[in-house]
Coordinates of C-alpha atoms (C1' of nucleotides) in Angstrom, one line a residue:
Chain A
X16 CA 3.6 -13.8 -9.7
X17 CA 4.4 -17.0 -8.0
X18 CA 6.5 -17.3 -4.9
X19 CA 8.5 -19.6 -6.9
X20 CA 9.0 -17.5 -9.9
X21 CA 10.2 -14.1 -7.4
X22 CA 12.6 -16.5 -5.9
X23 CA 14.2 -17.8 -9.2
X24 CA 14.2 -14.7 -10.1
X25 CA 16.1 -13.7 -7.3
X26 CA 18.7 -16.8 -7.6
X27 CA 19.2 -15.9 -11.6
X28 CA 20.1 -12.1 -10.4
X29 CA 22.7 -13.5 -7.9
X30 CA 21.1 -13.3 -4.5
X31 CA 21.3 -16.1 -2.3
X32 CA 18.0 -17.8 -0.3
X33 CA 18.1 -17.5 3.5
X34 CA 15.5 -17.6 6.1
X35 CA 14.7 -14.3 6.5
X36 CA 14.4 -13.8 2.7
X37 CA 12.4 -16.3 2.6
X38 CA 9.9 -15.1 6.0
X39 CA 9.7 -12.0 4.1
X40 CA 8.6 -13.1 0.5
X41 CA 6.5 -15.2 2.3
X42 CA 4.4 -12.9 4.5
X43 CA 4.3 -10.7 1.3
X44 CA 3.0 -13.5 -1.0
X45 CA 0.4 -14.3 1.4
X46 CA -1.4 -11.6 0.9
X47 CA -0.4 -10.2 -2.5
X48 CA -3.4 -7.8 -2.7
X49 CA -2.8 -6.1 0.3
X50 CA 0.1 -3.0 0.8
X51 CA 1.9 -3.6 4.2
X52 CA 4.4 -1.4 6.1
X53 CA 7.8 -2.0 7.1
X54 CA 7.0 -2.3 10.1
X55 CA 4.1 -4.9 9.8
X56 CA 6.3 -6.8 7.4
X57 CA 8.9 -6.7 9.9
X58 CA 6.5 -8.1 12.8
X59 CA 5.1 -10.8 10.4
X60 CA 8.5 -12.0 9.0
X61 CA 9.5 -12.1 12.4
X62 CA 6.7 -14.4 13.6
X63 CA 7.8 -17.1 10.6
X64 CA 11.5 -17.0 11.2
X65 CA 12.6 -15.1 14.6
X66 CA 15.8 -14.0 13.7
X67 CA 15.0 -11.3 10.8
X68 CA 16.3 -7.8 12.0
X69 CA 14.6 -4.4 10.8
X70 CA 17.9 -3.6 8.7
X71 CA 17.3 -6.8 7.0
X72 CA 13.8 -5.7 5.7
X73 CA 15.0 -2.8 4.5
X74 CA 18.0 -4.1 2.7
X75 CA 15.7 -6.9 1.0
X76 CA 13.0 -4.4 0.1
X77 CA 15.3 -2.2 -1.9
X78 CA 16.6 -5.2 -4.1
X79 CA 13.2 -6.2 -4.4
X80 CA 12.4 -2.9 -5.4
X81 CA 15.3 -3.0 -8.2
X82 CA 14.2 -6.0 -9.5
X83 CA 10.6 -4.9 -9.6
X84 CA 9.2 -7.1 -7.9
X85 CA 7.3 -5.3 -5.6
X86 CA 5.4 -1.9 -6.0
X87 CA 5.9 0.6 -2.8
X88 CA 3.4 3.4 -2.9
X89 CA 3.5 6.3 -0.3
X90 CA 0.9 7.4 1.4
X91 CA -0.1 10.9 2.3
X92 CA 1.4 10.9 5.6
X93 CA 4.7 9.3 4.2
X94 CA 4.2 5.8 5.2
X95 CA 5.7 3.4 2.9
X96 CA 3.5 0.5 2.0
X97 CA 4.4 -2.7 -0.2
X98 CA 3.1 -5.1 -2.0
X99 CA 4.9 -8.0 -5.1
X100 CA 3.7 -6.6 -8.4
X101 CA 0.9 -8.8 -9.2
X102 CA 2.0 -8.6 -13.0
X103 CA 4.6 -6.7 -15.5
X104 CA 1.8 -5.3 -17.6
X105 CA 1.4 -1.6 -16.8
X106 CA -2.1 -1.2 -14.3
X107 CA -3.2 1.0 -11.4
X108 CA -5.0 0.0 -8.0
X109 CA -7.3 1.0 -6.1
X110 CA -6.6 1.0 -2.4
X111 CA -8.6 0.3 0.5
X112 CA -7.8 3.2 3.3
X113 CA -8.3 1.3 6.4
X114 CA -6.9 -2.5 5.4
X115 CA -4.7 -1.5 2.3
X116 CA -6.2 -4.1 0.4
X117 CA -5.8 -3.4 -3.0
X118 CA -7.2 -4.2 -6.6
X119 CA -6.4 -3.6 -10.0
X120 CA -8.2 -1.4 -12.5
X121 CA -8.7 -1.9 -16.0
X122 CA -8.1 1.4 -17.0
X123 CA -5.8 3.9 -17.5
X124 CA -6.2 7.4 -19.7
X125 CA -2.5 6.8 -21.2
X126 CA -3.6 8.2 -25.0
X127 CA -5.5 11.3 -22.9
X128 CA -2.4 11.9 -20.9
X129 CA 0.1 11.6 -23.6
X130 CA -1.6 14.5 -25.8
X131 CA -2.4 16.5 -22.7
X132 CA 1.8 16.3 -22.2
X133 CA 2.6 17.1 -26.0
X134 CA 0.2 19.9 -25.6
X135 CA 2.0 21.4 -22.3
X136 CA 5.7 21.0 -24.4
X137 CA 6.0 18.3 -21.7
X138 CA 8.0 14.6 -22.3
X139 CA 5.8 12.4 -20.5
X140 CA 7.6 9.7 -18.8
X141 CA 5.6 8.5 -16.3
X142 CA 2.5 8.9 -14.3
X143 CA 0.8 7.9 -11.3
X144 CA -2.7 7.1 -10.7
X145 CA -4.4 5.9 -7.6
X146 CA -7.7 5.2 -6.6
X147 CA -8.4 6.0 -2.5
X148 CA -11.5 4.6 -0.6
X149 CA -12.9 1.6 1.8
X150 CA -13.4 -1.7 0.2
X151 CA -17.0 -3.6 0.9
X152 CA -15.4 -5.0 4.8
X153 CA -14.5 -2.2 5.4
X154 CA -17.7 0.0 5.0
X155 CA -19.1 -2.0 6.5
X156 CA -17.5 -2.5 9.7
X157 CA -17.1 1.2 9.8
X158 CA -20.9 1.4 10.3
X159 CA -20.4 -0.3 13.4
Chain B
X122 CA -4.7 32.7 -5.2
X123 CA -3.0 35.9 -4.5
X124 CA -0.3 36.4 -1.6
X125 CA -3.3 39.0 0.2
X126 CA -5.9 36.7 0.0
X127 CA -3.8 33.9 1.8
X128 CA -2.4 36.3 4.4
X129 CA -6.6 37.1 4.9
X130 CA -7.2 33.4 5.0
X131 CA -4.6 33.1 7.9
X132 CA -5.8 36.2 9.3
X133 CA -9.5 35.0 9.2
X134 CA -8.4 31.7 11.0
X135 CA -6.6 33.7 13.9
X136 CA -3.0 33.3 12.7
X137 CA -0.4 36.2 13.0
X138 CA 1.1 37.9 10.4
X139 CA 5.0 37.7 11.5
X140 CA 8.1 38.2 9.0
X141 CA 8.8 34.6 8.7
X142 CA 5.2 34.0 7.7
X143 CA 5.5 36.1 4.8
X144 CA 9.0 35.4 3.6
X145 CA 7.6 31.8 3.5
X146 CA 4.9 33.0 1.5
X147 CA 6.6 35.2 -0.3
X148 CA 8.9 32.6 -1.5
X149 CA 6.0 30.4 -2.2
X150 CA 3.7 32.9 -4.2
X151 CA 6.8 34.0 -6.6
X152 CA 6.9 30.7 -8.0
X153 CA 3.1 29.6 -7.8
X154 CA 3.5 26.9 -10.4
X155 CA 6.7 25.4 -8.5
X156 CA 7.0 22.8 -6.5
X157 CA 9.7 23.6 -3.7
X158 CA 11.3 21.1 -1.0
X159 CA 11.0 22.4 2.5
X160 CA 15.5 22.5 2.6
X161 CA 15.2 24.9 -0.2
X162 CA 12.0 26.8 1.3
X163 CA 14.0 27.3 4.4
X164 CA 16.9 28.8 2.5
X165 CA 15.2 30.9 0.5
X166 CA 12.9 32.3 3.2
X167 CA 16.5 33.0 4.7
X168 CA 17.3 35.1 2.4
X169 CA 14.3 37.3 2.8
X170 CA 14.2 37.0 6.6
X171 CA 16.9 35.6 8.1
X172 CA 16.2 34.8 11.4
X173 CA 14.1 32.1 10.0
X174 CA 14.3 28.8 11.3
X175 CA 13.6 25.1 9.7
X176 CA 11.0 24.3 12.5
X177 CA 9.0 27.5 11.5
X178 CA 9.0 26.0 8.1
X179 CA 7.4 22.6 9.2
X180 CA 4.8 24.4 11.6
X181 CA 3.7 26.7 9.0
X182 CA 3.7 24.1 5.9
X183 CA 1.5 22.6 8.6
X184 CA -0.5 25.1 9.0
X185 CA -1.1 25.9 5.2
X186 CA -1.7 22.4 4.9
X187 CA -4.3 22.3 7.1
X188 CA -6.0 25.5 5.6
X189 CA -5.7 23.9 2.3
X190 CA -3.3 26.7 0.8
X191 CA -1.0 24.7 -0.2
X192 CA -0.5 21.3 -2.3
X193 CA 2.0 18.9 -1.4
X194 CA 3.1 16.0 -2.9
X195 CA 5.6 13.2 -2.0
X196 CA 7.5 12.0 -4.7
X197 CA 9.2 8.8 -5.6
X198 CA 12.3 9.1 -3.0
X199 CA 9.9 10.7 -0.2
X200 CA 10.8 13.8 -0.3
X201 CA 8.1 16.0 0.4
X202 CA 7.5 18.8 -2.3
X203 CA 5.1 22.3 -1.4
X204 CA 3.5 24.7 -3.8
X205 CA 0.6 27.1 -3.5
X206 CA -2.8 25.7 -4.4
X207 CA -3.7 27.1 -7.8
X208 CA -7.2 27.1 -7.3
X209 CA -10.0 25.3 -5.1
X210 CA -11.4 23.4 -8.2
X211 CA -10.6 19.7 -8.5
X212 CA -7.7 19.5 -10.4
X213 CA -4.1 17.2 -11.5
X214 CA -0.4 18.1 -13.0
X215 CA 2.4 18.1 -14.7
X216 CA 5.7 18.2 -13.5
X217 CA 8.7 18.5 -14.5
X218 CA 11.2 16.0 -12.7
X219 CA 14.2 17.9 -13.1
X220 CA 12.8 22.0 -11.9
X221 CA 9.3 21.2 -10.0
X222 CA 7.5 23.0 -12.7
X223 CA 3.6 22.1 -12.7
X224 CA 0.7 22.9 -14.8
X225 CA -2.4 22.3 -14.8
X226 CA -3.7 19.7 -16.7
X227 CA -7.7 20.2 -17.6
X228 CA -8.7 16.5 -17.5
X229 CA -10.1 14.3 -14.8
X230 CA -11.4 10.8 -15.2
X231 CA -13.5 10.9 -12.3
X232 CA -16.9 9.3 -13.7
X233 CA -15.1 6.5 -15.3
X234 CA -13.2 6.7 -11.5
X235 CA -16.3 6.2 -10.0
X236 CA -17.6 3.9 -12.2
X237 CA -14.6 1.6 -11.8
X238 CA -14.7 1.4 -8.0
X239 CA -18.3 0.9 -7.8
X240 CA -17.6 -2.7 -10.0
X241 CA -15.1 -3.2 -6.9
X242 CA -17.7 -2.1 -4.5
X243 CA -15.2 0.0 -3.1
X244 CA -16.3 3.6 -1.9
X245 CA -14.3 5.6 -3.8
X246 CA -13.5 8.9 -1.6
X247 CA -10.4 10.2 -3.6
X248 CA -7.7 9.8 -5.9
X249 CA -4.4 10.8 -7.4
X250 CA -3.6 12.0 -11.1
X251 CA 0.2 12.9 -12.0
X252 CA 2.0 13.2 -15.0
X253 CA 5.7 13.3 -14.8
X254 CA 8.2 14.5 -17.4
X255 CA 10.3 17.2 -18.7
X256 CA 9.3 20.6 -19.4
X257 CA 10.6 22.3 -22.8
X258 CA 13.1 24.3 -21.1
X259 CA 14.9 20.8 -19.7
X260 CA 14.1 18.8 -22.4
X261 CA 16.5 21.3 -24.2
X262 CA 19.3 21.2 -21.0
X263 CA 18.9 17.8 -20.8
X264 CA 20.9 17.6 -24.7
X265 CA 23.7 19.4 -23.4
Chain C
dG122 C1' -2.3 42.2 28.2
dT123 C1' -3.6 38.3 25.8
dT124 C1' -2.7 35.1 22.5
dC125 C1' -0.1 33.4 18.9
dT126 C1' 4.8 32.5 17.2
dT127 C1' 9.3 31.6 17.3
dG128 C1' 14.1 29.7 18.3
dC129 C1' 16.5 26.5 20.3
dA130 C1' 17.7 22.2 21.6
dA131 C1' 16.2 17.8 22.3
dA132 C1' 13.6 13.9 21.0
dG133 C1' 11.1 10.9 17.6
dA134 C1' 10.6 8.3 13.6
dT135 C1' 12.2 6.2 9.7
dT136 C1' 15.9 4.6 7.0
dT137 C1' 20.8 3.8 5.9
dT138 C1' 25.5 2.2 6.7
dG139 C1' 30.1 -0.1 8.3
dC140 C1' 31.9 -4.0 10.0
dA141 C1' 32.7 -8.5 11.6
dC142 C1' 30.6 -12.9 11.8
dG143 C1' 27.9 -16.5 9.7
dG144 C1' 25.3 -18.8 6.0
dT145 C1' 24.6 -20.3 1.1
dC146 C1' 26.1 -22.3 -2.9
Chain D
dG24 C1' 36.3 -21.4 0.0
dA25 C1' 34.3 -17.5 -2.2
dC26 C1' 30.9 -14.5 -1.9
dC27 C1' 26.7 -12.8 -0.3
dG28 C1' 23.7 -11.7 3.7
dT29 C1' 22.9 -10.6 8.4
dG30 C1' 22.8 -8.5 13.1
dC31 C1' 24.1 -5.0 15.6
dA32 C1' 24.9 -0.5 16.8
dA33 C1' 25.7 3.8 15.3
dA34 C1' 24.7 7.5 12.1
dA35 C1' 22.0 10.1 9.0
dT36 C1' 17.6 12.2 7.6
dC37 C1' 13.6 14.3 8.1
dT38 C1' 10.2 15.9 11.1
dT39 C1' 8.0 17.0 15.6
dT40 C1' 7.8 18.9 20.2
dG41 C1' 8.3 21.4 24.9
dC42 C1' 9.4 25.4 26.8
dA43 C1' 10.6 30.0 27.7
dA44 C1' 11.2 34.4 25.5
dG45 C1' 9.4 37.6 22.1
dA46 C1' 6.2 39.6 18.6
dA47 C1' 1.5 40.7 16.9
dC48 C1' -2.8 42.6 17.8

DNA sequence: GTTCTTGCAAAGATTTTGCACGGTC
DNA sequence: GACCGTGCAAAATCTTTGCAAGAAC
């Protein structure tokens, strides 16, 4: 998704386009692949526009969130990580421990995991499915 | 794994065997296939013992962490859910969003997994399976 | 008696909120 | 000018930590 197109979006949902909003879709469209924290995004957006304030992030995060436009994943020591949803179509990533890069997968055992549900007496109505490891810089400055 | 073997398992690693320790486990290990929060884990381990307190919770969820007792999982609105491991195979759930009921689900795409990051040249050194949903019992609360 | 554990209270970390001011449309 | 967004500071949550007293072995 476009920079562009995340704004409209935002315009045709009401929201208005300031600076900080702006320093923050920005930093996160530069590098759409890659999950960032708060507090990274917060230390990026400031270096584009000064002014943007930690409650700011936060509040623009959640209605980005709402208008899914960008996919937070949690890792296992509860650090929030973002990134804009690359597309609408349903996909899973695989994420690169030490940078957070991430890239998609083509592939997802959705038929499997529906009968496995109907078999438990389950309604399946969601799942998650994330791939952990180091992505080719990273192995290999971890042989350094 | 039964309440005995864990309390041998802590025993084994040099850990104590104090009242809140088992009404901890106790709580834990009468709903092995339930995921718990640590607000309610502290309350019921209350009621068993009740000079238990919330930071003996964290430092011995830590603990059975770290001995890989128990599972824990963060879910959408970070809040950190505990349950006994099952068993030390390899293994994904079900759960139920509205009780914390898991089962196991006997599937695991991890050659397909593997195959997948290797295309990415990503070393691939975990991942997550979880299928969300509702159990029978509130699937049929849920139509109240 | 030695070592591990706990309670307490305080500190940390992360996230949320109220409100008055300022910016966007 | 109306409404939305922001900064600030304060509060709320959740979790961790230091320390002295107490329990387990």
């Amino acid at each position: 998704m476009e920079l562009r197109d995340i704004i409209d979006k935002l315009k045709s949902n009401g929201y208005k386009v300031t600076e900080q909003r702006k320093a923050i879709l920005q930093v996160l469209s530069s590098n759409p692949n890659n999950l960032i924290s708060v507090e990274n995004l917060f230390i990026k957006s400031k270096e584009i526009y000064n002014k943007t304030n930690m409650s700011t992030i936060y509040r623009n995060l959640e209605i980005l969130e709402r208008l899914n436009l960008v996919y937070k994943l949690i890792t296992e020591d509860s650090i929030a990580l973002y990134k804009l949803v690359c597309s609408n179509e349903h996909h899973h990533h695989i994420i690169c421990k030490e940078c957070g890069k991430t890239e998609i997968i083509e592939f997802c055992p959705i038929n499997t995991l529906n009968k496995l549900a109907k078999d438990k007496n389950f309604n399946l109505t969601s799942h998650k499915l994330e791939l952990y490891g180091y992505c080719v810089d990273c192995q290999a400055s971890k042989d350094d």
